[in-house]
């Protein structure tokens, strides 16, 4: 039984074409809802990634609805693993479901690692993406961050050298966004993971205006 003040995690089915992806959602009453895009399938990532779990816990604990999902061909999601266009279609389907379930016209998107490619494409295509958070982004050019047109947060571990820090910082600044560097942490945040959740929850609070 869920007590007052607790948040409820529930399994969710995400239809995409004739197939169905598995997802996990948290209820919440605050806006914007948060969509978490996992690492790309070719990175071996899924919605149960420890960073994804930390993000949705932090967001839901602050009152924001969330949805994370497995791309087609990952975990119990139907279909075959796709490439860029198919991954974007997966994210589009999850986005539409979250907007419908939350009764919202806008949402925030957070991505992990190479999921940044999908998140950037989603933001460029849909004005409904009202905030973009890239956690330990990989497989993207730093200058792509400068083209983000909504509130942007990039979270990098201090020891994450996959994207040059100076170039990321400059691109984020050009987009009017914020770069959060987590001390003594690498790309998987085996140390100081809770700081990532706190940074994203604080960012959502700013987006909500409270």
Coordinates of N, CA and C in Angstrom, one line a residue:
X1 N 0.8 -1.2 0.0 CA 0.0 0.0 0.0 C 0.9 1.2 0.0
X2 N 0.6 2.2 -0.9 CA 1.3 3.4 -1.0 C 0.8 4.4 0.0
X3 N 1.7 4.9 0.9 CA 1.3 5.9 1.9 C 1.4 7.3 1.3
X4 N 0.8 8.2 2.0 CA 0.8 9.6 1.6 C 2.3 10.1 1.6
X5 N 2.7 10.7 0.6 CA 4.1 11.2 0.5 C 5.0 10.3 -0.3
X6 N 4.6 9.0 -0.5 CA 5.4 8.1 -1.3 C 5.1 8.2 -2.7
X7 N 6.0 7.8 -3.6 CA 5.8 7.8 -5.0 C 5.7 6.4 -5.5
X8 N 4.9 6.1 -6.5 CA 4.6 4.8 -7.0 C 5.3 4.5 -8.3
X9 N 6.1 3.5 -8.4 CA 6.7 3.0 -9.6 C 5.8 2.0 -10.3
X10 N 5.6 2.1 -11.5 CA 4.8 1.1 -12.2 C 5.3 0.7 -13.6
X11 N 5.1 -0.5 -14.0 CA 5.5 -1.0 -15.3 C 4.5 -0.3 -16.3
X12 N 5.0 0.0 -17.5 CA 4.3 0.7 -18.5 C 4.6 0.2 -19.8
X13 N 3.6 0.0 -20.7 CA 3.9 -0.4 -22.1 C 3.8 0.8 -23.0
X14 N 4.8 0.9 -23.9 CA 4.9 2.0 -24.8 C 4.8 1.5 -26.2
X15 N 3.6 1.8 -26.8 CA 3.4 1.3 -28.2 C 4.2 2.1 -29.2
X16 N 4.9 1.5 -30.1 CA 5.6 2.1 -31.2 C 5.4 1.3 -32.5
X17 N 4.6 1.9 -33.4 CA 4.1 1.1 -34.5 C 3.3 -0.1 -34.1
X18 N 3.7 -1.2 -34.7 CA 3.0 -2.5 -34.3 C 3.6 -3.2 -33.1
X19 N 4.7 -2.6 -32.6 CA 5.4 -3.3 -31.5 C 5.2 -2.5 -30.2
X20 N 5.7 -3.1 -29.1 CA 5.5 -2.5 -27.8 C 6.9 -2.5 -27.1
X21 N 7.2 -1.4 -26.5 CA 8.4 -1.3 -25.6 C 8.0 -1.4 -24.2
X22 N 8.9 -1.9 -23.3 CA 8.7 -1.8 -21.9 C 9.2 -0.5 -21.3
X23 N 8.5 -0.1 -20.3 CA 8.9 1.2 -19.6 C 8.6 1.1 -18.2
X24 N 9.0 2.1 -17.4 CA 8.7 2.2 -16.0 C 8.4 3.7 -15.7
X25 N 7.3 3.9 -15.1 CA 6.9 5.3 -14.8 C 6.7 5.5 -13.3
X26 N 6.9 6.8 -13.0 CA 6.5 7.2 -11.6 C 5.5 8.3 -11.8
X27 N 4.5 8.3 -10.9 CA 3.5 9.3 -10.9 C 4.0 10.6 -10.2
X28 N 3.4 11.7 -10.5 CA 3.8 13.0 -9.9 C 2.8 14.0 -10.3
X29 N 2.8 15.1 -9.6 CA 1.9 16.2 -9.8 C 2.5 17.5 -10.4
X30 N 3.8 17.5 -10.4 CA 4.5 18.8 -10.8 C 4.9 18.7 -12.3
X31 N 5.0 19.9 -12.9 CA 5.5 20.0 -14.3 C 6.8 20.6 -14.3
X32 N 7.7 20.2 -15.3 CA 7.4 19.3 -16.4 C 7.7 17.8 -16.0
X33 N 7.0 16.9 -16.7 CA 7.3 15.5 -16.6 C 8.7 15.3 -17.2
X34 N 9.3 14.2 -16.7 CA 10.7 13.9 -17.2 C 10.8 12.6 -17.9
X35 N 11.2 12.7 -19.2 CA 11.5 11.5 -20.0 C 13.0 11.2 -19.9
X36 N 13.3 9.9 -19.6 CA 14.8 9.5 -19.5 C 15.1 8.6 -20.6
X37 N 16.0 9.0 -21.5 CA 16.4 8.3 -22.7 C 17.7 7.5 -22.3
X38 N 17.6 6.1 -22.4 CA 18.8 5.3 -21.9 C 20.0 5.4 -22.9
X39 N 21.1 4.8 -22.5 CA 22.2 4.7 -23.5 C 21.7 4.0 -24.7
X40 N 22.4 4.2 -25.8 CA 22.1 3.5 -27.1 C 22.2 2.0 -26.9
X41 N 21.4 1.2 -27.6 CA 21.5 -0.3 -27.5 C 22.9 -0.8 -27.8
X42 N 23.6 -0.1 -28.8 CA 25.0 -0.6 -29.1 C 26.0 -0.2 -28.0
X43 N 25.6 0.5 -27.0 CA 26.4 0.7 -25.8 C 26.1 -0.3 -24.7
X44 N 25.1 -1.1 -25.0 CA 24.7 -2.1 -24.0 C 23.8 -1.5 -22.9
X45 N 23.2 -0.4 -23.2 CA 22.4 0.3 -22.1 C 21.0 0.0 -22.1
X46 N 20.3 0.2 -21.0 CA 18.9 0.1 -20.9 C 18.3 0.9 -19.8
X47 N 17.0 0.8 -19.6 CA 16.4 1.7 -18.6 C 16.7 1.4 -17.2
X48 N 17.3 0.2 -16.9 CA 17.7 -0.1 -15.6 C 19.1 0.3 -15.2
X49 N 19.7 1.1 -16.1 CA 21.0 1.6 -15.8 C 21.0 2.4 -14.5
X50 N 22.0 2.3 -13.7 CA 22.0 2.8 -12.4 C 21.8 4.3 -12.4
X51 N 22.3 5.0 -13.4 CA 22.1 6.5 -13.5 C 20.6 6.8 -13.8
X52 N 20.0 6.0 -14.7 CA 18.6 6.2 -15.0 C 17.8 6.0 -13.7
X53 N 18.1 5.0 -12.9 CA 17.3 4.8 -11.7 C 17.5 5.9 -10.7
X54 N 18.7 6.5 -10.7 CA 19.0 7.6 -9.8 C 18.2 8.9 -10.2
X55 N 18.2 9.1 -11.5 CA 17.5 10.3 -12.0 C 16.0 10.2 -11.8
X56 N 15.3 9.1 -12.0 CA 13.9 9.0 -11.9 C 13.5 9.0 -10.4
X57 N 14.4 8.5 -9.5 CA 14.1 8.5 -8.1 C 14.2 10.0 -7.6
X58 N 15.2 10.7 -8.0 CA 15.3 12.1 -7.6 C 14.2 12.9 -8.1
X59 N 13.8 12.7 -9.4 CA 12.8 13.5 -10.0 C 11.4 13.2 -9.3
X60 N 11.1 11.9 -9.1 CA 9.8 11.5 -8.6 C 9.8 11.9 -7.1
X61 N 10.9 11.9 -6.4 CA 10.9 12.3 -5.0 C 10.6 13.8 -4.9
X62 N 10.9 14.5 -5.9 CA 10.6 16.0 -5.9 C 9.2 16.3 -6.5
X63 N 8.5 15.2 -6.9 CA 7.1 15.4 -7.3 C 6.9 15.4 -8.8
X64 N 7.9 15.1 -9.6 CA 7.7 15.2 -11.1 C 7.4 13.8 -11.6
X65 N 6.5 13.6 -12.5 CA 6.2 12.4 -13.2 C 7.4 12.0 -14.1
X66 N 7.7 10.7 -14.2 CA 8.8 10.3 -15.0 C 8.4 9.1 -15.9
X67 N 9.2 8.9 -16.9 CA 9.1 7.7 -17.7 C 10.5 7.3 -18.3
X68 N 10.9 6.1 -18.1 CA 12.1 5.6 -18.7 C 11.7 4.3 -19.5
X69 N 12.4 4.0 -20.5 CA 12.0 2.9 -21.4 C 13.2 2.1 -21.9
X70 N 13.0 0.9 -22.4 CA 14.0 0.2 -23.2 C 13.7 0.3 -24.7
X71 N 14.7 0.7 -25.4 CA 14.5 0.7 -26.9 C 14.1 -0.6 -27.4
X72 N 13.5 -0.7 -28.6 CA 13.1 -1.9 -29.2 C 14.3 -2.9 -29.3
X73 N 14.1 -4.1 -29.0 CA 15.2 -5.1 -29.0 C 16.0 -5.2 -27.8
X74 N 15.7 -4.4 -26.8 CA 16.4 -4.3 -25.5 C 15.5 -4.8 -24.4
X75 N 16.0 -5.7 -23.5 CA 15.2 -6.2 -22.5 C 14.0 -6.9 -23.0
X76 N 12.8 -6.6 -22.4 CA 11.6 -7.2 -22.9 C 10.9 -6.4 -24.0
X77 N 11.5 -5.4 -24.5 CA 10.9 -4.6 -25.6 C 10.9 -5.4 -26.9
X78 N 9.8 -5.4 -27.6 CA 9.7 -6.1 -28.8 C 10.5 -5.5 -29.9
X79 N 10.7 -6.3 -31.0 CA 11.3 -5.8 -32.2 C 12.8 -6.0 -32.2
X80 N 13.5 -5.4 -33.2 CA 14.9 -5.5 -33.3 C 15.6 -4.2 -33.0
X81 N 16.8 -4.3 -32.6 CA 17.6 -3.1 -32.3 C 17.8 -2.3 -33.5
X82 N 17.5 -1.0 -33.4 CA 17.6 -0.1 -34.6 C 18.8 0.8 -34.6
X83 N 18.8 1.7 -35.6 CA 19.8 2.7 -35.7 C 19.2 4.0 -35.4
X84 N 19.8 5.1 -35.9 CA 19.4 6.4 -35.4 C 17.9 6.8 -35.6
X85 N 17.4 6.5 -36.8 CA 16.0 6.9 -37.0 C 15.0 6.0 -36.2
X86 N 15.3 4.8 -36.0 CA 14.5 3.9 -35.2 C 14.6 4.3 -33.7
X87 N 15.8 4.7 -33.3 CA 15.9 5.1 -31.9 C 15.1 6.4 -31.6
X88 N 15.1 7.3 -32.6 CA 14.4 8.5 -32.5 C 12.9 8.2 -32.4
X89 N 12.4 7.3 -33.3 CA 11.0 6.9 -33.2 C 10.6 6.3 -31.9
X90 N 11.5 5.5 -31.3 CA 11.2 5.0 -30.0 C 11.1 6.1 -28.9
X91 N 11.9 7.1 -29.0 CA 11.9 8.2 -28.0 C 10.6 9.0 -28.3
X92 N 10.2 9.2 -29.6 CA 9.0 9.9 -29.9 C 7.8 9.3 -29.3
X93 N 7.7 7.9 -29.4 CA 6.6 7.2 -28.8 C 6.5 7.3 -27.3
X94 N 7.7 7.2 -26.7 CA 7.7 7.4 -25.2 C 7.4 8.8 -24.8
X95 N 7.8 9.8 -25.6 CA 7.5 11.2 -25.3 C 6.0 11.4 -25.4
X96 N 5.3 10.9 -26.4 CA 3.9 11.1 -26.6 C 3.1 10.4 -25.5
X97 N 3.5 9.3 -25.1 CA 2.9 8.6 -24.0 C 3.0 9.4 -22.7
X98 N 4.2 9.9 -22.4 CA 4.4 10.6 -21.1 C 3.5 11.9 -21.1
X99 N 3.5 12.6 -22.3 CA 2.7 13.8 -22.4 C 1.2 13.5 -22.1
X100 N 0.8 12.4 -22.7 CA -0.7 12.1 -22.5 C -0.9 11.7 -21.1
X101 N -0.1 10.9 -20.5 CA -0.3 10.4 -19.1 C -0.2 11.5 -18.1
X102 N 0.7 12.5 -18.4 CA 0.9 13.6 -17.4 C -0.1 14.7 -17.7
X103 N -0.9 14.7 -18.9 CA -1.8 15.7 -19.2 C -1.0 17.0 -19.4
X104 N 0.1 17.0 -20.1 CA 1.0 18.1 -20.3 C 1.3 18.4 -21.7
X105 N 1.6 19.6 -22.1 CA 1.9 20.0 -23.4 C 3.5 20.1 -23.6
X106 N 4.2 20.0 -22.5 CA 5.7 20.1 -22.6 C 6.3 19.1 -21.6
X107 N 7.6 18.8 -21.8 CA 8.3 17.9 -21.0 C 9.7 18.2 -20.9
X108 N 10.4 17.7 -20.0 CA 11.9 17.7 -19.9 C 12.4 16.4 -20.3
X109 N 13.6 16.4 -21.0 CA 14.2 15.1 -21.4 C 15.6 15.0 -20.8
X110 N 15.9 13.9 -20.3 CA 17.3 13.6 -19.8 C 17.8 12.4 -20.5
X111 N 19.1 12.4 -21.0 CA 19.7 11.3 -21.7 C 20.9 10.8 -21.0
X112 N 21.3 9.6 -21.2 CA 22.5 9.0 -20.7 C 23.5 8.6 -21.8
X113 N 24.7 9.0 -21.7 CA 25.8 8.6 -22.6 C 25.4 8.9 -24.0
X114 N 25.5 7.8 -24.9 CA 25.2 8.0 -26.3 C 23.7 8.3 -26.6
X115 N 22.8 8.2 -25.6 CA 21.5 8.6 -25.8 C 21.4 10.1 -26.0
X116 N 22.5 10.8 -25.8 CA 22.5 12.3 -26.2 C 22.2 12.5 -27.6
X117 N 22.6 11.6 -28.5 CA 22.3 11.7 -29.9 C 20.8 11.8 -30.1
X118 N 20.1 10.9 -29.5 CA 18.6 10.8 -29.6 C 18.0 12.0 -29.0
X119 N 18.4 12.4 -27.8 CA 17.9 13.5 -27.1 C 18.0 14.8 -28.0
X120 N 19.2 15.0 -28.5 CA 19.4 16.2 -29.3 C 18.5 16.2 -30.6
X121 N 18.3 15.1 -31.2 CA 17.4 15.0 -32.4 C 16.0 15.3 -32.0
X122 N 15.6 14.8 -30.8 CA 14.2 14.9 -30.3 C 14.0 16.4 -30.0
X123 N 14.9 17.1 -29.4 CA 14.8 18.5 -29.1 C 14.7 19.3 -30.3
X124 N 15.5 19.0 -31.3 CA 15.5 19.8 -32.5 C 14.2 19.7 -33.3
X125 N 13.5 18.6 -33.1 CA 12.3 18.3 -33.9 C 11.0 18.7 -33.2
X126 N 11.0 18.8 -31.9 CA 9.8 19.0 -31.1 C 9.9 20.2 -30.2
X127 N 9.0 21.2 -30.4 CA 9.0 22.3 -29.4 C 8.5 21.9 -28.1
X128 N 7.9 20.7 -28.0 CA 7.4 20.3 -26.7 C 8.5 20.0 -25.7
X129 N 9.7 19.8 -26.2 CA 10.8 19.5 -25.3 C 11.2 20.9 -24.7
X130 N 10.8 21.1 -23.5 CA 11.1 22.4 -22.8 C 12.3 22.5 -22.0
X131 N 13.1 21.4 -21.9 CA 14.3 21.4 -21.2 C 15.1 20.1 -21.6
X132 N 16.4 20.2 -21.7 CA 17.2 19.1 -22.1 C 18.4 18.9 -21.1
X133 N 18.6 17.7 -20.6 CA 19.7 17.4 -19.7 C 20.5 16.2 -20.3
X134 N 21.7 16.4 -20.5 CA 22.6 15.4 -21.1 C 23.6 15.0 -20.0
X135 N 23.4 13.7 -19.5 CA 24.2 13.2 -18.4 C 25.3 12.4 -19.0
X136 N 26.6 12.7 -18.8 CA 27.8 12.0 -19.3 C 27.6 11.8 -20.8
X137 N 27.4 12.9 -21.6 CA 27.1 12.7 -23.0 C 28.3 12.1 -23.8
X138 N 28.0 11.3 -24.8 CA 29.0 10.7 -25.6 C 28.5 10.6 -27.0
X139 N 29.4 10.4 -27.9 CA 29.0 10.1 -29.3 C 28.4 11.3 -30.0
X140 N 28.6 12.5 -29.5 CA 28.1 13.8 -30.1 C 29.3 14.8 -30.2
X141 N 29.2 15.7 -31.1 CA 30.2 16.7 -31.2 C 29.9 17.8 -30.2
X142 N 30.8 18.3 -29.4 CA 30.5 19.4 -28.5 C 29.8 20.6 -29.1
X143 N 30.1 20.9 -30.3 CA 29.4 22.1 -30.9 C 28.0 21.9 -31.1
X144 N 27.5 20.6 -31.2 CA 26.1 20.3 -31.3 C 25.3 20.9 -30.1
X145 N 26.0 21.0 -29.0 CA 25.3 21.5 -27.8 C 25.0 22.9 -27.9
X146 N 25.7 23.7 -28.7 CA 25.5 25.1 -28.8 C 24.2 25.4 -29.6
X147 N 23.7 24.4 -30.3 CA 22.4 24.6 -31.1 C 21.2 24.3 -30.3
X148 N 21.3 23.9 -29.1 CA 20.1 23.6 -28.2 C 19.4 24.9 -27.9
X149 N 18.1 24.9 -28.2 CA 17.3 26.1 -28.0 C 16.4 26.2 -26.8
X150 N 16.4 25.2 -26.0 CA 15.7 25.2 -24.7 C 16.7 25.1 -23.5
X151 N 16.2 25.3 -22.3 CA 17.1 25.3 -21.2 C 17.9 24.0 -21.1
X152 N 19.2 24.1 -21.0 CA 20.1 23.0 -21.2 C 21.0 22.8 -19.9
X153 N 21.1 21.6 -19.5 CA 22.0 21.2 -18.4 C 22.8 20.0 -18.9
X154 N 24.1 20.1 -18.8 CA 25.0 19.0 -19.0 C 25.7 18.6 -17.7
X155 N 25.7 17.3 -17.4 CA 26.3 16.8 -16.2 C 27.5 15.9 -16.6
X156 N 28.7 16.2 -16.2 CA 29.9 15.4 -16.5 C 30.6 15.1 -15.3
X157 N 31.2 13.9 -15.2 CA 32.1 13.5 -14.2 C 33.4 14.2 -14.4
X158 N 34.1 14.6 -13.3 CA 35.3 15.3 -13.4 C 36.4 14.5 -14.2
X159 N 36.3 13.1 -14.1 CA 37.3 12.2 -14.7 C 36.8 11.7 -16.1
X160 N 35.7 12.2 -16.6 CA 35.1 11.8 -17.9 C 35.8 12.6 -19.0
X161 N 36.7 11.9 -19.7 CA 37.5 12.6 -20.8 C 37.0 12.3 -22.2
X162 N 35.8 11.7 -22.3 CA 35.3 11.4 -23.7 C 35.0 12.6 -24.5
X163 N 34.5 13.7 -23.9 CA 34.3 14.9 -24.6 C 35.2 16.0 -23.9
X164 N 35.9 16.8 -24.7 CA 36.8 17.8 -24.0 C 36.0 18.8 -23.2
X165 N 36.4 18.9 -22.0 CA 35.7 19.8 -21.0 C 35.6 21.2 -21.5
X166 N 36.7 21.8 -22.0 CA 36.7 23.2 -22.5 C 35.7 23.4 -23.6
X167 N 35.7 22.5 -24.6 CA 34.8 22.6 -25.7 C 33.3 22.5 -25.3
X168 N 33.1 21.5 -24.4 CA 31.7 21.4 -23.8 C 31.3 22.6 -23.1
X169 N 32.1 23.1 -22.3 CA 31.8 24.3 -21.5 C 31.5 25.5 -22.4
X170 N 32.3 25.7 -23.4 CA 32.1 26.8 -24.4 C 30.7 26.6 -25.1
X171 N 30.5 25.4 -25.6 CA 29.2 25.2 -26.3 C 28.0 25.4 -25.4
X172 N 28.1 24.9 -24.2 CA 26.9 25.0 -23.3 C 26.7 26.5 -23.0
X173 N 27.8 27.2 -22.8 CA 27.6 28.7 -22.6 C 27.0 29.4 -23.7
X174 N 27.3 29.0 -25.0 CA 26.7 29.6 -26.2 C 25.2 29.4 -26.2
X175 N 24.8 28.2 -25.7 CA 23.4 27.8 -25.7 C 22.7 28.5 -24.5
X176 N 23.4 29.2 -23.6 CA 22.8 29.8 -22.4 C 22.5 28.7 -21.4
X177 N 23.2 27.6 -21.4 CA 22.9 26.5 -20.5 C 23.9 26.4 -19.3
X178 N 23.8 25.3 -18.6 CA 24.7 25.2 -17.4 C 25.4 23.8 -17.5
X179 N 26.7 23.9 -17.1 CA 27.5 22.7 -17.0 C 27.8 22.4 -15.5
X180 N 27.4 21.1 -15.1 CA 27.6 20.7 -13.7 C 28.7 19.6 -13.8
X181 N 29.8 19.9 -13.1 CA 30.9 18.9 -13.0 C 30.8 18.2 -11.7
X182 N 30.7 16.9 -11.7 CA 30.7 16.1 -10.4 C 32.1 15.7 -10.0
X183 N 32.5 16.2 -8.9 CA 33.9 15.9 -8.4 C 34.1 14.4 -8.3
X184 N 35.4 14.0 -8.6 CA 35.9 12.7 -8.3 C 35.0 11.6 -8.9
X185 N 34.4 11.8 -10.1 CA 33.5 10.9 -10.7 C 33.9 10.7 -12.2
X186 N 33.7 9.5 -12.7 CA 33.9 9.1 -14.1 C 32.6 9.1 -14.8
X187 N 32.6 8.6 -16.0 CA 31.3 8.6 -16.8 C 30.2 7.8 -16.3
X188 N 30.5 6.8 -15.4 CA 29.4 6.0 -14.8 C 29.1 6.4 -13.4
X189 N 29.7 7.4 -12.9 CA 29.4 8.0 -11.6 C 29.4 6.9 -10.5
X190 N 30.4 6.0 -10.5 CA 30.5 5.0 -9.4 C 30.7 5.7 -8.1
X191 N 31.3 6.9 -8.1 CA 31.4 7.8 -7.0 C 30.5 9.0 -7.1
X192 N 29.8 9.4 -6.1 CA 29.0 10.6 -6.0 C 27.8 10.6 -7.0
X193 N 27.3 9.4 -7.2 CA 26.1 9.4 -8.0 C 24.9 10.2 -7.5
X194 N 24.7 10.2 -6.2 CA 23.5 11.0 -5.7 C 23.6 12.5 -6.1
X195 N 24.9 13.0 -6.3 CA 25.0 14.4 -6.7 C 24.4 14.6 -8.1
X196 N 24.4 13.6 -8.9 CA 23.8 13.7 -10.2 C 22.3 13.9 -10.1
X197 N 21.7 13.0 -9.2 CA 20.2 13.1 -9.0 C 19.8 14.5 -8.4
X198 N 20.6 15.0 -7.5 CA 20.3 16.3 -6.9 C 20.4 17.4 -7.9
X199 N 21.4 17.3 -8.8 CA 21.6 18.3 -9.8 C 20.4 18.4 -10.8
X200 N 19.9 17.2 -11.2 CA 18.8 17.1 -12.1 C 17.5 17.5 -11.4
X201 N 17.3 17.1 -10.2 CA 16.1 17.6 -9.5 C 16.1 19.1 -9.3
X202 N 17.2 19.7 -9.0 CA 17.3 21.1 -8.9 C 17.0 21.8 -10.2
X203 N 17.5 21.2 -11.3 CA 17.2 21.8 -12.6 C 15.7 21.7 -12.9
X204 N 15.1 20.6 -12.6 CA 13.6 20.5 -12.8 C 12.9 21.5 -12.0
X205 N 13.4 21.7 -10.8 CA 12.7 22.8 -9.9 C 12.8 24.1 -10.6
X206 N 13.9 24.4 -11.2 CA 14.1 25.7 -11.9 C 13.1 25.8 -13.1
X207 N 13.0 24.7 -13.8 CA 12.1 24.7 -15.0 C 10.7 24.9 -14.6
X208 N 10.3 24.4 -13.4 CA 9.0 24.5 -12.9 C 8.7 25.9 -12.4
X209 N 9.7 26.7 -12.2 CA 9.5 28.0 -11.6 C 9.4 28.0 -10.1
X210 N 9.8 26.9 -9.5 CA 9.6 26.9 -8.0 C 10.8 26.2 -7.3

